[in-house]
């Protein structure tokens, strides 16, 4: 007889339910989030389960890897889609959710979530750390600018020279005019210098990783795409074989319009934004660079400029970001490089 298991995972505990192929509940229980205890409970009540499912969440990646190492047929499913089935119960409980997940495992009515490799996750950690450092630096600069404007001091633009030394010079000058500003400057100047140096060092590390990756170097032949965008694209998607066609990556990253159809009603709205937010932001930044800064002629740039003339910059940037994703996926799958005169993929 086939057995199916549902796991409702929280940070400290896991509710477990085992059902047979007819939907009869064979066992219920609760353990800690330790993979060994989960595997022990499952082996005690089901010698060889056919399928084990749990929802995507904060522990999903780690737990899936650990249970796979223990030889269990674990599957991580999309929590958003699973919610539709779990919300059918009048009373919500961890025990009930585990049972519903077990029934989803039995029927197969779920969408499987891809678990990225550890190498990809490590690259994403570095990219996330760089983003956090830059955000902290921007927050500090915005705070200082806002405070000084109250007293009529408007700081000028700052370039990247010497790790944004111009900002620190202006803050130090303002600190000489008022003791309160001087105290703020004494506290913030060392912090700002460290944040800039750390972000620059992280950029250097990412550039080195990109140079050592043949795939990243090929993706960087696309105009507007730099080391961070290329590495983020590779680390987020992880495996090009996940997509049947190159253009499917646009919908995966939430860069295609929403559609609502019911009877005579049929309309398309703004982009779905259902994919990875950070990669979508980086692609939009690359598309902006393509439209506003790239000077080398190419079919891709010409298409984006024509679209800008017809639809405006914002819509052109979003459409170009989707096009960049499709072109990069095509390069990944085909093992080629960007060809400026090549016709675009629709």
mmCIF file of C-alpha atoms in Angstrom:
data_model
loop_
_atom_site.group_PDB
_atom_site.id
_atom_site.type_symbol
_atom_site.label_atom_id
_atom_site.label_comp_id
_atom_site.label_asym_id
_atom_site.label_seq_id
_atom_site.Cartn_x
_atom_site.Cartn_y
_atom_site.Cartn_z
ATOM 1 C CA UNK A 1 0.000 0.000 0.000
ATOM 2 C CA UNK A 2 1.279 3.465 -0.928
ATOM 3 C CA UNK A 3 1.775 6.059 1.803
ATOM 4 C CA UNK A 4 1.885 9.847 1.497
ATOM 5 C CA UNK A 5 3.166 12.326 4.058
ATOM 6 C CA UNK A 6 2.423 16.005 4.667
ATOM 7 C CA UNK A 7 4.703 18.250 6.747
ATOM 8 C CA UNK A 8 3.492 21.559 8.154
ATOM 9 C CA UNK A 9 6.771 23.240 9.056
ATOM 10 C CA UNK A 10 7.363 26.052 11.515
ATOM 11 C CA UNK A 11 10.626 27.324 12.968
ATOM 12 C CA UNK A 12 10.496 25.187 16.121
ATOM 13 C CA UNK A 13 8.174 22.281 15.305
ATOM 14 C CA UNK A 14 6.748 20.217 12.446
ATOM 15 C CA UNK A 15 3.280 18.674 12.302
ATOM 16 C CA UNK A 16 3.264 15.385 10.383
ATOM 17 C CA UNK A 17 0.404 13.439 8.847
ATOM 18 C CA UNK A 18 0.603 10.086 7.023
ATOM 19 C CA UNK A 19 -2.244 8.913 4.761
ATOM 20 C CA UNK A 20 -2.684 5.876 2.541
ATOM 21 C CA UNK A 21 -3.670 5.792 -1.138
ATOM 22 C CA UNK A 22 -7.365 5.867 -0.202
ATOM 23 C CA UNK A 23 -6.961 9.005 1.905
ATOM 24 C CA UNK A 24 -7.258 7.327 5.295
ATOM 25 C CA UNK A 25 -5.154 8.921 8.011
ATOM 26 C CA UNK A 26 -2.643 6.396 9.357
ATOM 27 C CA UNK A 27 -0.653 8.567 11.759
ATOM 28 C CA UNK A 28 -0.423 12.079 13.130
ATOM 29 C CA UNK A 29 2.284 13.629 15.226
ATOM 30 C CA UNK A 30 4.518 16.554 15.986
ATOM 31 C CA UNK A 31 8.295 16.723 16.236
ATOM 32 C CA UNK A 32 10.927 19.419 16.409
ATOM 33 C CA UNK A 33 12.302 20.862 13.168
ATOM 34 C CA UNK A 34 15.296 18.535 13.402
ATOM 35 C CA UNK A 35 15.608 16.432 10.201
ATOM 36 C CA UNK A 36 16.640 13.333 12.155
ATOM 37 C CA UNK A 37 13.485 13.423 14.281
ATOM 38 C CA UNK A 38 11.307 13.992 11.220
ATOM 39 C CA UNK A 39 12.934 11.087 9.380
ATOM 40 C CA UNK A 40 12.578 8.873 12.466
ATOM 41 C CA UNK A 41 8.845 9.588 12.802
ATOM 42 C CA UNK A 42 8.226 8.930 9.104
ATOM 43 C CA UNK A 43 10.186 5.657 9.097
ATOM 44 C CA UNK A 44 8.299 4.506 12.188
ATOM 45 C CA UNK A 45 4.887 4.948 10.540
ATOM 46 C CA UNK A 46 5.744 4.433 6.874
ATOM 47 C CA UNK A 47 8.589 2.194 5.790
ATOM 48 C CA UNK A 48 8.768 3.598 2.246
ATOM 49 C CA UNK A 49 6.551 6.644 1.606
ATOM 50 C CA UNK A 50 5.694 7.391 -2.012
ATOM 51 C CA UNK A 51 5.794 11.156 -1.634
ATOM 52 C CA UNK A 52 6.445 13.710 1.115
ATOM 53 C CA UNK A 53 5.498 17.355 0.641
ATOM 54 C CA UNK A 54 5.963 20.564 2.568
ATOM 55 C CA UNK A 55 5.363 24.195 1.695
ATOM 56 C CA UNK A 56 7.979 26.693 0.625
ATOM 57 C CA UNK A 57 9.119 28.828 3.547
ATOM 58 C CA UNK A 58 12.067 30.041 5.547
ATOM 59 C CA UNK A 59 13.347 26.518 6.354
ATOM 60 C CA UNK A 60 12.258 24.928 3.079
ATOM 61 C CA UNK A 61 15.606 24.892 1.263
ATOM 62 C CA UNK A 62 17.596 23.560 4.194
ATOM 63 C CA UNK A 63 14.982 20.995 5.210
ATOM 64 C CA UNK A 64 14.565 19.687 1.656
ATOM 65 C CA UNK A 65 18.307 19.150 1.288
ATOM 66 C CA UNK A 66 18.647 17.453 4.668
ATOM 67 C CA UNK A 67 15.737 15.062 4.109
ATOM 68 C CA UNK A 68 17.007 14.222 0.621
ATOM 69 C CA UNK A 69 20.336 13.264 2.200
ATOM 70 C CA UNK A 70 18.407 10.821 4.385
ATOM 71 C CA UNK A 71 16.888 9.163 1.315
ATOM 72 C CA UNK A 72 13.352 10.553 1.673
ATOM 73 C CA UNK A 73 11.263 11.524 -1.407
ATOM 74 C CA UNK A 74 10.726 15.090 -0.174
ATOM 75 C CA UNK A 75 9.101 17.710 -2.427
ATOM 76 C CA UNK A 76 8.830 21.433 -1.704
ATOM 77 C CA UNK A 77 5.582 22.859 -3.118
ATOM 78 C CA UNK A 78 4.466 26.420 -3.822
ATOM 79 C CA UNK A 79 2.940 27.832 -0.625
ATOM 80 C CA UNK A 80 0.773 30.340 -2.516
ATOM 81 C CA UNK A 81 -0.957 27.622 -4.505
ATOM 82 C CA UNK A 82 -1.145 25.245 -1.531
ATOM 83 C CA UNK A 83 -2.894 27.987 0.441
ATOM 84 C CA UNK A 84 -5.920 27.669 -1.838
ATOM 85 C CA UNK A 85 -6.416 24.073 -0.704
ATOM 86 C CA UNK A 86 -5.519 24.674 2.944
ATOM 87 C CA UNK A 87 -7.956 27.593 3.267
ATOM 88 C CA UNK A 88 -10.892 25.277 2.547
ATOM 89 C CA UNK A 89 -11.070 24.217 6.195
ATOM 90 C CA UNK A 90 -13.291 26.239 8.507
ATOM 91 C CA UNK A 91 -10.838 25.940 11.393
ATOM 92 C CA UNK A 92 -7.167 26.312 10.631
ATOM 93 C CA UNK A 93 -4.614 24.319 12.632
ATOM 94 C CA UNK A 94 -1.153 22.877 12.086
ATOM 95 C CA UNK A 95 -2.566 19.364 12.328
ATOM 96 C CA UNK A 96 -5.218 20.119 9.721
ATOM 97 C CA UNK A 97 -2.685 21.744 7.409
ATOM 98 C CA UNK A 98 -0.436 18.679 7.629
ATOM 99 C CA UNK A 99 -3.367 16.437 6.697
ATOM 100 C CA UNK A 100 -4.307 18.624 3.723
ATOM 101 C CA UNK A 101 -0.692 18.614 2.553
ATOM 102 C CA UNK A 102 -0.684 14.818 2.758
ATOM 103 C CA UNK A 103 -3.794 14.732 0.545
ATOM 104 C CA UNK A 104 -2.085 17.077 -1.919
ATOM 105 C CA UNK A 105 0.842 14.651 -1.980
ATOM 106 C CA UNK A 106 -1.611 11.809 -2.679
ATOM 107 C CA UNK A 107 -3.465 13.574 -5.510
ATOM 108 C CA UNK A 108 -0.479 15.326 -7.050
ATOM 109 C CA UNK A 109 -2.346 18.660 -7.202
ATOM 110 C CA UNK A 110 0.595 20.876 -6.429
ATOM 111 C CA UNK A 111 3.289 22.950 -8.100
ATOM 112 C CA UNK A 112 6.823 21.857 -7.322
ATOM 113 C CA UNK A 113 9.370 24.475 -6.242
ATOM 114 C CA UNK A 114 12.907 24.228 -7.575
ATOM 115 C CA UNK A 115 15.558 24.051 -4.842
ATOM 116 C CA UNK A 116 18.670 25.907 -5.917
ATOM 117 C CA UNK A 117 22.118 24.400 -5.512
ATOM 118 C CA UNK A 118 24.322 25.392 -2.601
ATOM 119 C CA UNK A 119 26.775 27.076 -4.998
ATOM 120 C CA UNK A 120 24.008 29.307 -6.332
ATOM 121 C CA UNK A 121 22.847 30.165 -2.830
ATOM 122 C CA UNK A 122 26.387 31.177 -1.838
ATOM 123 C CA UNK A 123 26.566 33.602 -4.757
ATOM 124 C CA UNK A 124 23.180 35.011 -3.777
ATOM 125 C CA UNK A 125 24.497 35.541 -0.237
ATOM 126 C CA UNK A 126 27.339 37.680 -1.596
ATOM 127 C CA UNK A 127 25.039 39.659 -3.888
ATOM 128 C CA UNK A 128 22.616 40.202 -1.012
ATOM 129 C CA UNK A 129 25.435 41.394 1.250
ATOM 130 C CA UNK A 130 26.549 43.888 -1.398
ATOM 131 C CA UNK A 131 23.004 45.178 -1.768
ATOM 132 C CA UNK A 132 22.648 45.582 2.003
ATOM 133 C CA UNK A 133 25.924 47.517 2.256
ATOM 134 C CA UNK A 134 24.879 49.892 -0.527
ATOM 135 C CA UNK A 135 21.456 50.368 1.055
ATOM 136 C CA UNK A 136 23.002 51.172 4.443
ATOM 137 C CA UNK A 137 25.304 53.714 2.805
ATOM 138 C CA UNK A 138 22.396 55.329 0.958
ATOM 139 C CA UNK A 139 20.291 55.460 4.133
ATOM 140 C CA UNK A 140 23.118 57.163 6.021
ATOM 141 C CA UNK A 141 23.654 59.728 3.252
ATOM 142 C CA UNK A 142 19.922 60.421 2.942
ATOM 143 C CA UNK A 143 19.624 60.942 6.695
ATOM 144 C CA UNK A 144 22.511 63.421 6.755
ATOM 145 C CA UNK A 145 21.171 65.339 3.765
ATOM 146 C CA UNK A 146 17.715 65.564 5.332
ATOM 147 C CA UNK A 147 19.031 66.781 8.681
ATOM 148 C CA UNK A 148 21.231 69.470 7.139
ATOM 149 C CA UNK A 149 18.445 70.773 4.900
ATOM 150 C CA UNK A 150 16.482 71.723 8.032
ATOM 151 C CA UNK A 151 19.232 74.264 8.705
ATOM 152 C CA UNK A 152 19.483 75.448 5.109
ATOM 153 C CA UNK A 153 22.565 73.396 4.211
ATOM 154 C CA UNK A 154 22.097 71.632 0.883
ATOM 155 C CA UNK A 155 24.834 69.146 0.072
ATOM 156 C CA UNK A 156 25.931 68.974 -3.552
ATOM 157 C CA UNK A 157 26.171 65.930 -5.827
ATOM 158 C CA UNK A 158 28.779 63.305 -5.005
ATOM 159 C CA UNK A 159 30.789 61.174 -7.429
ATOM 160 C CA UNK A 160 32.396 57.780 -6.842
ATOM 161 C CA UNK A 161 35.923 59.151 -6.618
ATOM 162 C CA UNK A 162 37.911 57.932 -3.598
ATOM 163 C CA UNK A 163 34.955 55.955 -2.221
ATOM 164 C CA UNK A 164 32.618 58.972 -2.237
ATOM 165 C CA UNK A 165 35.091 61.177 -0.420
ATOM 166 C CA UNK A 166 33.140 64.224 -1.603
ATOM 167 C CA UNK A 167 30.262 63.365 0.732
ATOM 168 C CA UNK A 168 32.569 63.058 3.715
ATOM 169 C CA UNK A 169 34.278 66.359 2.848
ATOM 170 C CA UNK A 170 30.943 68.175 2.770
ATOM 171 C CA UNK A 171 29.842 66.598 6.037
ATOM 172 C CA UNK A 172 33.127 67.522 7.715
ATOM 173 C CA UNK A 173 32.768 71.110 6.479
ATOM 174 C CA UNK A 174 29.239 71.285 7.900
ATOM 175 C CA UNK A 175 30.550 69.873 11.183
ATOM 176 C CA UNK A 176 32.895 72.790 11.588
ATOM 177 C CA UNK A 177 29.995 75.241 11.561
ATOM 178 C CA UNK A 178 28.016 73.755 14.464
ATOM 179 C CA UNK A 179 28.933 71.557 17.456
ATOM 180 C CA UNK A 180 25.903 69.298 16.912
ATOM 181 C CA UNK A 181 26.894 68.770 13.267
ATOM 182 C CA UNK A 182 30.450 68.149 14.407
ATOM 183 C CA UNK A 183 29.352 65.386 16.770
ATOM 184 C CA UNK A 184 27.247 63.804 14.009
ATOM 185 C CA UNK A 185 30.173 64.024 11.632
ATOM 186 C CA UNK A 186 32.530 62.357 14.118
ATOM 187 C CA UNK A 187 30.131 59.426 14.430
ATOM 188 C CA UNK A 188 29.100 59.064 10.784
ATOM 189 C CA UNK A 189 32.329 59.703 8.879
ATOM 190 C CA UNK A 190 34.108 56.478 9.980
ATOM 191 C CA UNK A 191 30.944 54.452 9.409
ATOM 192 C CA UNK A 192 30.463 55.892 5.917
ATOM 193 C CA UNK A 193 34.090 55.208 5.019
ATOM 194 C CA UNK A 194 33.830 51.583 6.185
ATOM 195 C CA UNK A 195 30.551 51.020 4.308
ATOM 196 C CA UNK A 196 32.002 52.396 1.075
ATOM 197 C CA UNK A 197 35.169 50.322 1.418
ATOM 198 C CA UNK A 198 33.206 47.154 2.205
ATOM 199 C CA UNK A 199 30.860 47.644 -0.761
ATOM 200 C CA UNK A 200 33.831 48.262 -3.073
ATOM 201 C CA UNK A 201 35.570 45.133 -1.779
ATOM 202 C CA UNK A 202 32.406 43.097 -2.344
ATOM 203 C CA UNK A 203 32.181 44.456 -5.884
ATOM 204 C CA UNK A 204 35.751 43.313 -6.474
ATOM 205 C CA UNK A 205 34.991 39.821 -5.207
ATOM 206 C CA UNK A 206 31.919 39.543 -7.463
ATOM 207 C CA UNK A 207 33.877 40.762 -10.487
ATOM 208 C CA UNK A 208 36.495 38.082 -9.806
ATOM 209 C CA UNK A 209 33.824 35.372 -9.548
ATOM 210 C CA UNK A 210 32.289 36.592 -12.811
ATOM 211 C CA UNK A 211 35.636 36.512 -14.618
ATOM 212 C CA UNK A 212 36.152 32.920 -13.481
ATOM 213 C CA UNK A 213 32.757 31.846 -14.848
ATOM 214 C CA UNK A 214 32.559 31.208 -18.574
ATOM 215 C CA UNK A 215 28.775 31.516 -18.522
ATOM 216 C CA UNK A 216 28.908 34.861 -16.721
ATOM 217 C CA UNK A 217 31.417 36.189 -19.254
ATOM 218 C CA UNK A 218 29.114 35.168 -22.107
ATOM 219 C CA UNK A 219 26.115 36.846 -20.458
ATOM 220 C CA UNK A 220 28.131 40.031 -19.976
ATOM 221 C CA UNK A 221 28.446 40.365 -23.752
ATOM 222 C CA UNK A 222 24.814 41.554 -23.670
ATOM 223 C CA UNK A 223 24.785 45.386 -23.595
ATOM 224 C CA UNK A 224 23.853 46.756 -20.181
ATOM 225 C CA UNK A 225 24.639 43.508 -18.344
ATOM 226 C CA UNK A 226 27.480 43.622 -15.821
ATOM 227 C CA UNK A 227 28.979 41.133 -13.353
ATOM 228 C CA UNK A 228 26.297 41.568 -10.676
ATOM 229 C CA UNK A 229 23.395 41.159 -13.116
ATOM 230 C CA UNK A 230 25.004 38.133 -14.787
ATOM 231 C CA UNK A 231 25.811 36.374 -11.511
ATOM 232 C CA UNK A 232 22.389 37.133 -10.046
ATOM 233 C CA UNK A 233 20.710 35.764 -13.187
ATOM 234 C CA UNK A 234 22.727 32.534 -12.996
ATOM 235 C CA UNK A 235 22.318 32.080 -9.244
ATOM 236 C CA UNK A 236 18.582 32.796 -9.199
ATOM 237 C CA UNK A 237 17.600 30.588 -12.133
ATOM 238 C CA UNK A 238 20.247 27.958 -11.266
ATOM 239 C CA UNK A 239 19.391 25.570 -14.112
ATOM 240 C CA UNK A 240 18.452 26.542 -17.652
ATOM 241 C CA UNK A 241 16.741 23.186 -18.225
ATOM 242 C CA UNK A 242 13.951 24.278 -15.892
ATOM 243 C CA UNK A 243 12.460 26.260 -18.785
ATOM 244 C CA UNK A 244 11.066 24.648 -21.915
ATOM 245 C CA UNK A 245 11.553 27.836 -23.931
ATOM 246 C CA UNK A 246 13.808 30.837 -23.392
ATOM 247 C CA UNK A 247 10.858 33.230 -23.376
ATOM 248 C CA UNK A 248 9.287 31.409 -20.411
ATOM 249 C CA UNK A 249 11.783 33.160 -18.136
ATOM 250 C CA UNK A 250 9.889 36.441 -18.554
ATOM 251 C CA UNK A 251 6.767 35.067 -16.875
ATOM 252 C CA UNK A 252 8.858 33.318 -14.205
ATOM 253 C CA UNK A 253 10.422 36.633 -13.189
ATOM 254 C CA UNK A 254 7.086 38.455 -13.119
ATOM 255 C CA UNK A 255 7.862 40.612 -16.169
ATOM 256 C CA UNK A 256 4.763 39.700 -18.188
ATOM 257 C CA UNK A 257 1.317 41.344 -17.819
ATOM 258 C CA UNK A 258 -1.353 39.895 -15.597
ATOM 259 C CA UNK A 259 -4.390 38.576 -17.425
ATOM 260 C CA UNK A 260 -7.973 38.269 -16.213
ATOM 261 C CA UNK A 261 -10.504 36.415 -18.357
ATOM 262 C CA UNK A 262 -14.070 35.540 -17.391
ATOM 263 C CA UNK A 263 -16.822 35.232 -19.969
ATOM 264 C CA UNK A 264 -16.899 38.395 -22.052
ATOM 265 C CA UNK A 265 -14.305 40.036 -19.817
ATOM 266 C CA UNK A 266 -10.699 39.741 -20.966
ATOM 267 C CA UNK A 267 -8.059 42.263 -20.037
ATOM 268 C CA UNK A 268 -4.339 42.488 -19.381
ATOM 269 C CA UNK A 269 -2.921 44.603 -16.594
ATOM 270 C CA UNK A 270 0.503 45.531 -15.321
ATOM 271 C CA UNK A 271 3.318 43.025 -14.889
ATOM 272 C CA UNK A 272 2.642 40.292 -12.357
ATOM 273 C CA UNK A 273 5.775 40.882 -10.221
ATOM 274 C CA UNK A 274 5.478 37.253 -9.070
ATOM 275 C CA UNK A 275 9.142 36.336 -9.480
ATOM 276 C CA UNK A 276 12.357 37.229 -7.706
ATOM 277 C CA UNK A 277 12.175 40.935 -6.824
ATOM 278 C CA UNK A 278 15.925 41.520 -6.598
ATOM 279 C CA UNK A 279 16.688 40.023 -10.003
ATOM 280 C CA UNK A 280 13.771 41.913 -11.540
ATOM 281 C CA UNK A 281 15.174 45.161 -10.132
ATOM 282 C CA UNK A 282 18.647 44.385 -11.489
ATOM 283 C CA UNK A 283 17.243 43.598 -14.929
ATOM 284 C CA UNK A 284 15.335 46.896 -14.944
ATOM 285 C CA UNK A 285 18.566 48.661 -14.010
ATOM 286 C CA UNK A 286 20.360 46.897 -16.876
ATOM 287 C CA UNK A 287 17.552 47.887 -19.258
ATOM 288 C CA UNK A 288 17.873 51.510 -18.132
ATOM 289 C CA UNK A 289 21.601 51.355 -18.857
ATOM 290 C CA UNK A 290 20.865 49.853 -22.274
ATOM 291 C CA UNK A 291 18.498 52.697 -23.196
ATOM 292 C CA UNK A 292 20.300 55.663 -21.670
ATOM 293 C CA UNK A 293 24.037 54.875 -21.606
ATOM 294 C CA UNK A 294 24.982 52.198 -24.128
ATOM 295 C CA UNK A 295 26.277 53.742 -27.366
ATOM 296 C CA UNK A 296 27.329 50.662 -29.340
ATOM 297 C CA UNK A 297 24.637 49.942 -31.957
ATOM 298 C CA UNK A 298 22.703 46.680 -31.827
ATOM 299 C CA UNK A 299 19.313 45.325 -32.788
ATOM 300 C CA UNK A 300 18.435 45.118 -29.084
ATOM 301 C CA UNK A 301 19.235 48.771 -28.373
ATOM 302 C CA UNK A 302 17.475 49.944 -31.552
ATOM 303 C CA UNK A 303 14.343 48.000 -30.562
ATOM 304 C CA UNK A 304 14.382 49.493 -27.044
ATOM 305 C CA UNK A 305 14.829 53.038 -28.383
ATOM 306 C CA UNK A 306 11.940 52.618 -30.822
ATOM 307 C CA UNK A 307 9.757 51.325 -28.021
ATOM 308 C CA UNK A 308 10.744 54.306 -25.864
ATOM 309 C CA UNK A 309 9.648 56.694 -28.607
ATOM 310 C CA UNK A 310 6.244 54.984 -28.869
ATOM 311 C CA UNK A 311 5.439 54.055 -25.257
ATOM 312 C CA UNK A 312 7.654 56.218 -23.072
ATOM 313 C CA UNK A 313 10.715 55.420 -21.015
ATOM 314 C CA UNK A 314 9.124 53.486 -18.122
ATOM 315 C CA UNK A 315 7.222 51.005 -20.276
ATOM 316 C CA UNK A 316 10.228 50.620 -22.550
ATOM 317 C CA UNK A 317 12.510 49.871 -19.589
ATOM 318 C CA UNK A 318 10.180 47.162 -18.269
ATOM 319 C CA UNK A 319 9.775 45.594 -21.709
ATOM 320 C CA UNK A 320 13.519 45.777 -22.308
ATOM 321 C CA UNK A 321 14.207 44.066 -18.980
ATOM 322 C CA UNK A 322 12.039 41.151 -20.077
ATOM 323 C CA UNK A 323 13.809 41.083 -23.439
ATOM 324 C CA UNK A 324 17.190 41.056 -21.707
ATOM 325 C CA UNK A 325 16.108 38.063 -19.618
ATOM 326 C CA UNK A 326 14.994 36.166 -22.728
ATOM 327 C CA UNK A 327 18.198 36.979 -24.620
ATOM 328 C CA UNK A 328 20.356 35.937 -21.651
ATOM 329 C CA UNK A 329 18.458 32.672 -21.263
ATOM 330 C CA UNK A 330 18.890 31.964 -24.982
ATOM 331 C CA UNK A 331 22.651 32.568 -24.673
ATOM 332 C CA UNK A 332 22.763 30.276 -21.639
ATOM 333 C CA UNK A 333 20.910 27.455 -23.392
ATOM 334 C CA UNK A 334 22.682 27.739 -26.758
ATOM 335 C CA UNK A 335 26.222 28.257 -25.449
ATOM 336 C CA UNK A 336 26.637 31.345 -27.642
ATOM 337 C CA UNK A 337 27.461 35.018 -27.062
ATOM 338 C CA UNK A 338 25.469 38.153 -27.839
ATOM 339 C CA UNK A 339 25.452 39.098 -31.527
ATOM 340 C CA UNK A 340 24.549 42.790 -32.053
ATOM 341 C CA UNK A 341 23.039 42.244 -35.507
ATOM 342 C CA UNK A 342 21.082 39.109 -34.647
ATOM 343 C CA UNK A 343 17.301 39.321 -34.878
ATOM 344 C CA UNK A 344 15.583 39.507 -31.503
ATOM 345 C CA UNK A 345 13.732 36.587 -29.888
ATOM 346 C CA UNK A 346 10.043 37.368 -29.485
#
